[in-house]
Amino acid sequence: MPNSAKKAAVLEVIGVTKQFRGKIAVDCVDLQVANGEFLSILGPSGCGKTTLLRLIGGLEKPDRGRLVLNGQDITNLSAHKRNVHTVFQRYALFPHMNVFDNVAFGLRCKKIHENETRSRVEEMLELANLKGQGHRAIHTLSGGEQQRIALVRALVNLPKLLLLDEPLGALDLKLRLQLQQELVAIQKRVKTTFVFVTHDQQEALNMSDRVAVMNQAKVEQIGTPNEIYEFPKTLFAASFVGGINRLDGVLRIDEGGRCICEVEGLGGFFVEPPTEYRQAGVKGLICLRPEKVTLFSRRPSTIENVVEGTIRSQSYLGTHTQFEVLIKNGGVISVFQQNTQKLAKKVFQVNDKVFMGWQASLSHFFSYQALK
Ligand SMILES: Nc1ncnc2c1ncn2[C@@H]1O[C@H](COP(=O)(O)OP(=O)(O)O)[C@@H](O)[C@H]1O
Ligand SMILES: [Mg+2]
């Protein structure tokens, strides 16, 4: 956690657990969200993301644990008293009201003076890039415009915390990418703290200050997008946020004290496991991202780890080429090679014998023990 999160946590989730009919949906989750932070909760369908958001918003009550907002214990506070708003995937705009009245709704419920309502709504319409378009009917808005109105309709209430449950999930890819940028720009402007739920790893990496990776009701890792991708703490975190190759084996320590993972049928590869697993006999797996592997036509002499193989397939994707390489133990290694040169011909052909190399520090070793 960055120092900023420690200093000014707007939200603290402390040991929060929720079961539904004996099935755990959220399991002892601890989370701190800093003031003005964009935190994403990333995980597969059914891992408990929505339930966690509903617990924070007060729509569910935890079985155990506490929630603290701005220093105040809100565990038993009802949803409408929390100063927390939620934006859902289905925009839930009122179809019979125009844009202006949709955005003004929350303020009118609170009996805010009409002059102030007008100026705050105008400000929000500008933020949503729909200045002067308050008269439009909801059905005349595009999907992206509707989602921006849903967002500012929540922001107009000046929530301490905005919760967003897969708000871009219903949009097509191009619009989704565009709205990712717009949403972050709006968040940086208003400086409201966002807790954003998604099952899309690219979206989480692209938008967030920090990402909490959730799996089977638990938060497995919290970190910056870079930490999550480059230094995953668990095999799940590694495989959910990107592609991986895995090589299973057993550790030994060489004369120089370095750790080697012996893989049956392939030989030994240098690894750098966490200290507690740096022992001979520890069983586990090497995890290696496809873009960290380099292809060579001759065996390289300066790279720590090299494995030989035969190209089974290659796909040219413009920015990079994706290779599937068959190795001696029957496994396949995926390699992404950046197309840094403008070549008219393929450098490698299917059935070519190649060497794949990587430095130990670019791989991860997870012991089976840690996976239990
Ligand atoms: N109201 C509920 N009653 C019973 N089970 C529920 C309820 N809400 C969620 N669950 C269960 O809790 C688990 C987590 O669900 P959810 O939080 O919706 O996951 P996600 O949003 O990550 O897809 C799922 O197994 C789901 O079926
Ligand atoms: Mg959900």
Short mmCIF file of C-alpha atoms and ligand atoms in Angstrom, two decimals:
data_model
loop_
_atom_site.label_atom_id
_atom_site.label_comp_id
_atom_site.label_asym_id
_atom_site.label_seq_id
_atom_site.Cartn_x
_atom_site.Cartn_y
_atom_site.Cartn_z
CA MET A 1 0.00 0.00 0.00
CA PRO A 2 1.34 3.44 -0.85
CA ASN A 3 1.96 5.82 2.02
CA SER A 4 -0.90 7.99 0.84
CA ALA A 5 -3.35 5.14 1.53
CA LYS A 6 -2.01 4.74 5.05
CA LYS A 7 -2.17 8.44 5.75
CA ALA A 8 -5.69 9.21 4.63
CA ALA A 9 -7.79 6.10 4.23
CA VAL A 10 -11.30 7.13 3.26
CA LEU A 11 -12.52 3.57 3.51
CA GLU A 12 -11.30 0.73 5.68
CA VAL A 13 -12.70 -2.75 5.23
CA ILE A 14 -11.61 -4.81 8.22
CA GLY A 15 -12.02 -8.59 8.26
CA VAL A 16 -15.35 -8.44 6.45
CA THR A 17 -17.09 -11.78 5.87
CA LYS A 18 -20.44 -12.57 4.27
CA GLN A 19 -22.14 -15.93 3.75
CA PHE A 20 -25.30 -16.80 1.86
CA ARG A 21 -26.95 -19.96 3.17
CA GLY A 22 -23.64 -21.34 4.42
CA LYS A 23 -21.70 -20.44 1.26
CA ILE A 24 -18.97 -17.85 1.74
CA ALA A 25 -19.24 -14.97 -0.78
CA VAL A 26 -16.73 -12.63 0.89
CA ASP A 27 -14.09 -14.17 3.14
CA CYS A 28 -12.32 -12.03 5.73
CA VAL A 29 -11.47 -9.19 3.34
CA ASP A 30 -9.16 -6.38 4.46
CA LEU A 31 -8.88 -3.31 2.27
CA GLN A 32 -7.89 0.32 2.68
CA VAL A 33 -8.76 2.90 0.08
CA ALA A 34 -6.99 6.26 0.09
CA ASN A 35 -8.66 9.60 -0.42
CA GLY A 36 -9.00 10.31 -4.16
CA GLU A 37 -7.80 6.86 -5.14
CA PHE A 38 -9.11 4.80 -8.05
CA LEU A 39 -9.16 1.24 -6.74
CA SER A 40 -10.35 -1.66 -8.88
CA ILE A 41 -11.60 -4.97 -7.61
CA LEU A 42 -10.68 -7.51 -10.27
CA GLY A 43 -11.75 -11.13 -10.36
CA PRO A 44 -13.72 -13.77 -12.28
CA SER A 45 -17.50 -14.03 -12.24
CA GLY A 46 -18.84 -15.31 -8.92
CA CYS A 47 -15.73 -14.48 -6.84
CA GLY A 48 -17.66 -12.05 -4.62
CA LYS A 49 -16.99 -8.62 -6.18
CA THR A 50 -20.61 -7.42 -6.22
CA THR A 51 -21.19 -8.71 -2.71
CA LEU A 52 -18.15 -6.80 -1.45
CA LEU A 53 -19.42 -3.64 -3.15
CA ARG A 54 -22.90 -4.14 -1.68
CA LEU A 55 -21.38 -4.56 1.78
CA ILE A 56 -19.48 -1.29 1.36
CA GLY A 57 -22.62 0.45 0.08
CA GLY A 58 -24.76 -0.88 2.93
CA LEU A 59 -27.01 -3.06 0.75
CA GLU A 60 -25.77 -6.16 2.61
CA LYS A 61 -24.77 -6.51 6.25
CA PRO A 62 -21.52 -8.36 7.07
CA ASP A 63 -21.61 -11.48 9.26
CA ARG A 64 -18.26 -10.44 10.69
CA GLY A 65 -15.88 -7.51 10.40
CA ARG A 66 -16.17 -3.75 10.27
CA LEU A 67 -16.41 -0.92 7.77
CA VAL A 68 -15.00 2.51 8.51
CA LEU A 69 -15.72 5.53 6.28
CA ASN A 70 -13.83 8.74 6.94
CA GLY A 71 -12.97 7.55 10.45
CA GLN A 72 -16.59 6.68 11.32
CA ASP A 73 -17.71 3.10 11.91
CA ILE A 74 -20.52 2.59 9.39
CA THR A 75 -20.96 -1.18 9.81
CA ASN A 76 -24.48 -0.76 11.16
CA LEU A 77 -25.39 2.42 9.30
CA SER A 78 -28.15 2.08 6.70
CA ALA A 79 -27.28 2.58 3.04
CA HIS A 80 -28.90 6.00 2.57
CA LYS A 81 -26.99 7.48 5.51
CA ARG A 82 -23.54 6.47 4.20
CA ASN A 83 -22.70 9.17 1.66
CA VAL A 84 -21.74 6.36 -0.71
CA HIS A 85 -23.27 6.08 -4.18
CA THR A 86 -23.28 3.23 -6.67
CA VAL A 87 -23.23 3.18 -10.48
CA PHE A 88 -24.44 -0.08 -11.98
CA GLN A 89 -23.89 -1.75 -15.34
CA ARG A 90 -27.50 -1.11 -16.31
CA TYR A 91 -27.56 2.66 -16.17
CA ALA A 92 -30.88 2.76 -14.33
CA LEU A 93 -31.67 6.21 -15.68
CA PHE A 94 -35.30 7.31 -15.47
CA PRO A 95 -36.60 6.97 -19.04
CA HIS A 96 -39.55 9.35 -18.53
CA MET A 97 -37.29 12.22 -17.35
CA ASN A 98 -34.98 14.29 -19.51
CA VAL A 99 -31.21 14.44 -18.95
CA PHE A 100 -31.38 17.47 -16.65
CA ASP A 101 -34.05 15.99 -14.39
CA ASN A 102 -32.17 12.70 -14.17
CA VAL A 103 -29.05 14.46 -12.90
CA ALA A 104 -31.08 16.77 -10.63
CA PHE A 105 -33.02 13.89 -9.07
CA GLY A 106 -30.79 13.32 -6.02
CA LEU A 107 -30.58 17.01 -5.22
CA ARG A 108 -34.34 17.48 -5.47
CA CYS A 109 -34.88 14.53 -3.13
CA LYS A 110 -32.65 16.32 -0.65
CA LYS A 111 -34.68 19.51 -1.16
CA ILE A 112 -31.65 21.50 -2.33
CA HIS A 113 -32.64 24.99 -3.50
CA GLU A 114 -33.57 25.07 -7.21
CA ASN A 115 -30.92 27.71 -8.07
CA GLU A 116 -28.14 25.63 -6.56
CA THR A 117 -29.55 22.50 -8.18
CA ARG A 118 -29.44 24.20 -11.55
CA SER A 119 -25.84 25.32 -11.23
CA ARG A 120 -24.65 21.95 -9.91
CA VAL A 121 -26.45 20.05 -12.67
CA GLU A 122 -25.00 22.38 -15.34
CA GLU A 123 -21.54 21.75 -13.92
CA MET A 124 -22.12 18.01 -14.09
CA LEU A 125 -23.42 18.17 -17.68
CA GLU A 126 -20.23 19.95 -18.64
CA LEU A 127 -18.20 17.25 -16.87
CA ALA A 128 -20.13 14.61 -18.85
CA ASN A 129 -19.37 16.50 -22.06
CA LEU A 130 -23.10 17.15 -22.56
CA LYS A 131 -23.16 20.87 -21.83
CA GLY A 132 -26.45 22.51 -22.72
CA GLN A 133 -28.12 19.20 -23.53
CA GLY A 134 -30.21 18.83 -20.40
CA HIS A 135 -33.44 18.95 -22.43
CA ARG A 136 -32.67 15.74 -24.33
CA ALA A 137 -34.74 12.63 -23.73
CA ILE A 138 -32.82 9.66 -22.34
CA HIS A 139 -33.63 7.42 -25.34
CA THR A 140 -31.85 9.87 -27.68
CA LEU A 141 -28.52 9.36 -25.88
CA SER A 142 -25.92 6.87 -27.08
CA GLY A 143 -24.73 4.10 -24.72
CA GLY A 144 -21.63 6.08 -23.82
CA GLU A 145 -23.61 9.26 -23.14
CA GLN A 146 -26.07 7.35 -20.97
CA GLN A 147 -23.23 5.91 -18.90
CA ARG A 148 -21.63 9.34 -18.48
CA ILE A 149 -24.99 10.72 -17.29
CA ALA A 150 -25.34 7.78 -14.87
CA LEU A 151 -21.89 8.67 -13.53
CA VAL A 152 -22.51 12.39 -13.01
CA ARG A 153 -25.98 11.70 -11.62
CA ALA A 154 -24.14 9.94 -8.78
CA LEU A 155 -21.33 12.52 -8.56
CA VAL A 156 -23.73 15.47 -8.24
CA ASN A 157 -24.49 14.26 -4.71
CA LEU A 158 -20.80 14.75 -3.78
CA PRO A 159 -20.38 11.24 -2.38
CA LYS A 160 -17.37 10.50 -0.20
CA LEU A 161 -17.04 7.29 -2.13
CA LEU A 162 -18.37 6.15 -5.50
CA LEU A 163 -18.88 2.46 -6.12
CA LEU A 164 -19.05 1.25 -9.72
CA ASP A 165 -20.16 -2.29 -10.52
CA GLU A 166 -18.93 -3.24 -14.02
CA PRO A 167 -20.25 0.06 -15.39
CA LEU A 168 -18.76 -0.51 -18.86
CA GLY A 169 -19.78 -4.15 -19.15
CA ALA A 170 -22.70 -3.54 -21.52
CA LEU A 171 -20.72 -1.49 -24.06
CA ASP A 172 -18.94 -2.66 -27.19
CA LEU A 173 -15.14 -2.81 -27.10
CA LYS A 174 -14.34 0.46 -28.86
CA LEU A 175 -16.75 2.50 -26.77
CA ARG A 176 -15.55 0.70 -23.70
CA LEU A 177 -11.93 1.71 -24.31
CA GLN A 178 -12.99 5.31 -24.95
CA LEU A 179 -15.09 5.45 -21.79
CA GLN A 180 -12.25 3.97 -19.74
CA GLN A 181 -10.23 7.09 -20.57
CA GLU A 182 -13.17 9.44 -20.00
CA LEU A 183 -14.05 7.91 -16.68
CA VAL A 184 -10.50 8.23 -15.38
CA ALA A 185 -10.31 11.84 -16.62
CA ILE A 186 -13.56 12.68 -14.78
CA GLN A 187 -12.34 10.94 -11.63
CA LYS A 188 -9.05 12.84 -11.66
CA ARG A 189 -10.97 16.11 -12.08
CA VAL A 190 -13.48 15.61 -9.28
CA LYS A 191 -10.99 13.72 -7.04
CA THR A 192 -13.75 11.51 -5.64
CA THR A 193 -12.60 8.11 -4.37
CA PHE A 194 -13.70 5.32 -6.76
CA VAL A 195 -14.05 1.62 -6.03
CA PHE A 196 -14.53 0.04 -9.43
CA VAL A 197 -15.49 -3.59 -10.03
CA THR A 198 -14.47 -5.40 -13.20
CA HIS A 199 -13.68 -8.89 -14.46
CA ASP A 200 -11.58 -7.41 -17.29
CA GLN A 201 -7.85 -7.36 -16.48
CA GLN A 202 -6.94 -4.84 -19.19
CA GLU A 203 -9.58 -2.47 -17.89
CA ALA A 204 -8.28 -2.78 -14.32
CA LEU A 205 -4.64 -2.30 -15.36
CA ASN A 206 -5.49 0.63 -17.60
CA MET A 207 -7.66 2.63 -15.20
CA SER A 208 -6.56 2.04 -11.64
CA ASP A 209 -4.17 3.52 -9.13
CA ARG A 210 -4.30 0.13 -7.40
CA VAL A 211 -5.94 -3.22 -8.13
CA ALA A 212 -7.27 -5.75 -5.63
CA VAL A 213 -7.25 -9.23 -7.20
CA MET A 214 -10.12 -11.33 -5.87
CA ASN A 215 -10.52 -15.09 -6.14
CA GLN A 216 -13.01 -17.38 -4.40
CA ALA A 217 -14.24 -14.76 -1.94
CA LYS A 218 -10.75 -13.65 -0.92
CA VAL A 219 -8.52 -10.74 -1.89
CA GLU A 220 -5.28 -12.41 -3.01
CA GLN A 221 -3.19 -9.33 -3.72
CA ILE A 222 -3.48 -5.56 -3.69
CA GLY A 223 -1.01 -3.40 -5.56
CA THR A 224 -0.38 -0.98 -8.38
CA PRO A 225 -1.10 -2.37 -11.87
CA ASN A 226 2.65 -2.73 -12.34
CA GLU A 227 3.11 -4.65 -9.05
CA ILE A 228 0.21 -6.96 -9.84
CA TYR A 229 1.45 -7.78 -13.34
CA GLU A 230 5.21 -7.93 -12.75
CA PHE A 231 5.29 -9.21 -9.16
CA PRO A 232 2.25 -11.44 -8.70
CA LYS A 233 2.12 -12.99 -5.26
CA THR A 234 -0.01 -15.97 -6.23
CA LEU A 235 -0.40 -18.23 -9.25
CA PHE A 236 -3.99 -17.06 -9.58
CA ALA A 237 -2.96 -13.39 -9.65
CA ALA A 238 -0.28 -14.20 -12.24
CA SER A 239 -2.60 -16.14 -14.52
CA PHE A 240 -5.65 -13.89 -14.19
CA VAL A 241 -3.92 -10.65 -15.16
CA GLY A 242 -1.96 -12.03 -18.11
CA GLY A 243 -0.72 -15.01 -20.08
CA ILE A 244 1.65 -17.47 -18.44
CA ASN A 245 3.73 -20.51 -19.34
CA ARG A 246 4.27 -23.02 -16.58
CA LEU A 247 7.07 -25.51 -16.01
CA ASP A 248 6.62 -27.84 -13.04
CA GLY A 249 9.65 -29.09 -11.15
CA VAL A 250 11.65 -29.55 -7.93
CA LEU A 251 14.17 -27.14 -6.42
CA ARG A 252 17.84 -27.83 -5.75
CA ILE A 253 20.61 -25.49 -4.64
CA ASP A 254 23.82 -25.42 -6.71
CA GLU A 255 27.39 -25.05 -5.38
CA GLY A 256 27.18 -21.28 -5.72
CA GLY A 257 24.04 -21.22 -3.57
CA ARG A 258 21.73 -20.42 -6.46
CA CYS A 259 18.30 -21.97 -6.73
CA ILE A 260 17.59 -24.26 -9.67
CA CYS A 261 14.27 -25.80 -10.61
CA GLU A 262 14.76 -29.23 -12.15
CA VAL A 263 12.07 -29.91 -14.73
CA GLU A 264 11.66 -33.50 -15.86
CA GLY A 265 12.73 -34.01 -19.46
CA LEU A 266 14.14 -30.48 -19.79
CA GLY A 267 16.85 -29.98 -17.16
CA GLY A 268 17.45 -27.20 -14.65
CA PHE A 269 16.45 -23.53 -14.77
CA PHE A 270 17.61 -20.77 -12.44
CA VAL A 271 14.78 -19.34 -10.34
CA GLU A 272 14.50 -16.73 -7.60
CA PRO A 273 11.79 -17.96 -5.20
CA PRO A 274 10.67 -16.11 -2.08
CA THR A 275 13.13 -16.79 0.80
CA GLU A 276 10.83 -19.20 2.66
CA TYR A 277 10.76 -21.61 -0.30
CA ARG A 278 14.46 -21.38 -1.20
CA GLN A 279 15.23 -24.97 -0.19
CA ALA A 280 16.20 -28.21 -1.92
CA GLY A 281 13.23 -30.53 -2.44
CA VAL A 282 10.53 -27.85 -2.64
CA LYS A 283 8.07 -28.75 -5.40
CA GLY A 284 6.39 -26.10 -7.48
CA LEU A 285 6.30 -24.36 -10.81
CA ILE A 286 8.07 -21.75 -12.84
CA CYS A 287 5.70 -19.17 -14.23
CA LEU A 288 6.89 -17.22 -17.24
CA ARG A 289 5.07 -14.58 -19.24
CA PRO A 290 5.20 -15.00 -23.05
CA GLU A 291 6.67 -11.54 -23.68
CA LYS A 292 9.58 -12.17 -21.28
CA VAL A 293 10.92 -14.99 -23.47
CA THR A 294 13.29 -14.25 -26.37
CA LEU A 295 13.61 -16.48 -29.42
CA PHE A 296 17.00 -17.33 -30.92
CA SER A 297 18.00 -19.41 -33.89
CA ARG A 298 21.28 -20.39 -32.15
CA ARG A 299 21.81 -21.29 -28.51
CA PRO A 300 22.58 -18.00 -26.70
CA SER A 301 25.54 -18.10 -24.33
CA THR A 302 24.81 -15.11 -22.14
CA ILE A 303 21.26 -15.89 -21.04
CA GLU A 304 20.71 -17.76 -17.76
CA ASN A 305 17.91 -20.04 -18.88
CA VAL A 306 17.58 -21.62 -22.30
CA VAL A 307 15.17 -24.26 -23.55
CA GLU A 308 15.13 -25.78 -26.98
CA GLY A 309 12.01 -26.35 -29.05
CA THR A 310 10.31 -26.55 -32.43
CA ILE A 311 7.93 -23.89 -33.68
CA ARG A 312 4.46 -25.39 -33.95
CA SER A 313 2.62 -22.26 -35.04
CA GLN A 314 3.03 -18.54 -35.40
CA SER A 315 0.53 -15.70 -35.73
CA TYR A 316 1.59 -12.34 -37.08
CA LEU A 317 -0.34 -9.64 -35.21
CA GLY A 318 1.28 -6.47 -36.51
CA THR A 319 2.72 -5.13 -33.28
CA HIS A 320 4.02 -8.56 -32.30
CA THR A 321 4.17 -12.15 -33.44
CA GLN A 322 2.87 -14.92 -31.26
CA PHE A 323 4.68 -18.27 -31.33
CA GLU A 324 3.73 -21.65 -29.94
CA VAL A 325 6.86 -23.71 -29.43
CA LEU A 326 6.83 -27.43 -28.71
CA ILE A 327 9.40 -28.47 -26.11
CA LYS A 328 10.99 -31.84 -25.35
CA ASN A 329 8.76 -32.80 -22.41
CA GLY A 330 5.71 -32.51 -24.67
CA GLY A 331 4.74 -29.08 -23.36
CA VAL A 332 4.23 -25.88 -25.33
CA ILE A 333 5.74 -22.47 -24.58
CA SER A 334 4.05 -19.31 -25.87
CA VAL A 335 6.35 -16.51 -26.91
CA PHE A 336 5.40 -12.95 -27.91
CA GLN A 337 8.02 -11.23 -29.96
CA GLN A 338 7.75 -7.48 -30.55
CA ASN A 339 8.09 -6.62 -34.26
CA THR A 340 10.68 -3.90 -33.75
CA GLN A 341 12.07 -4.23 -37.30
CA LYS A 342 10.19 -3.67 -40.53
CA LEU A 343 10.70 -7.07 -42.08
CA ALA A 344 9.12 -8.22 -45.31
CA LYS A 345 9.71 -11.88 -44.51
CA LYS A 346 9.17 -14.03 -41.48
CA VAL A 347 12.35 -14.62 -39.48
CA PHE A 348 11.16 -17.98 -38.17
CA GLN A 349 9.13 -20.66 -39.93
CA VAL A 350 6.90 -23.41 -38.58
CA ASN A 351 9.02 -26.51 -37.79
CA ASP A 352 12.16 -24.39 -37.24
CA LYS A 353 14.29 -25.47 -34.32
CA VAL A 354 14.63 -22.51 -31.91
CA PHE A 355 16.05 -21.63 -28.51
CA MET A 356 14.04 -19.70 -25.95
CA GLY A 357 15.89 -17.71 -23.36
CA TRP A 358 15.02 -15.71 -20.24
CA GLN A 359 16.78 -14.34 -17.18
CA ALA A 360 15.75 -15.92 -13.86
CA SER A 361 14.51 -12.60 -12.47
CA LEU A 362 11.90 -12.40 -15.25
CA SER A 363 10.20 -15.59 -14.09
CA HIS A 364 8.31 -16.42 -10.90
CA PHE A 365 8.47 -19.58 -8.83
CA PHE A 366 5.39 -20.66 -6.87
CA SER A 367 5.69 -23.61 -4.49
CA TYR A 368 2.78 -26.05 -4.45
CA GLN A 369 2.68 -25.52 -0.70
CA ALA A 370 1.81 -21.85 -1.19
CA LEU A 371 -0.98 -22.80 -3.61
CA LYS A 372 -2.92 -24.79 -1.02
N1 LIG B 1 -28.38 -12.72 -2.43
C1 LIG B 1 -27.68 -13.84 -2.62
N2 LIG B 1 -28.14 -15.04 -2.19
C2 LIG B 1 -27.44 -16.18 -2.34
N3 LIG B 1 -26.22 -16.23 -2.92
C3 LIG B 1 -25.70 -15.09 -3.37
C4 LIG B 1 -26.39 -13.84 -3.25
N4 LIG B 1 -25.60 -12.87 -3.80
C5 LIG B 1 -24.48 -13.48 -4.22
N5 LIG B 1 -24.52 -14.80 -3.97
C6 LIG B 1 -23.47 -15.78 -4.27
O1 LIG B 1 -22.24 -15.27 -3.78
C7 LIG B 1 -21.18 -15.54 -4.67
C8 LIG B 1 -20.53 -14.24 -5.11
O2 LIG B 1 -21.43 -13.54 -5.94
P1 LIG B 1 -21.15 -12.08 -6.50
O3 LIG B 1 -20.73 -11.21 -5.36
O4 LIG B 1 -22.33 -11.66 -7.27
O5 LIG B 1 -19.90 -12.33 -7.47
P2 LIG B 1 -19.32 -11.46 -8.67
O6 LIG B 1 -19.88 -10.10 -8.58
O7 LIG B 1 -17.84 -11.49 -8.46
O8 LIG B 1 -19.69 -12.17 -9.93
C9 LIG B 1 -21.79 -16.32 -5.82
O9 LIG B 1 -21.59 -17.70 -5.57
C10 LIG B 1 -23.25 -15.96 -5.76
O10 LIG B 1 -24.05 -16.99 -6.28
MG MG B 2 -20.97 -8.98 -10.04
#
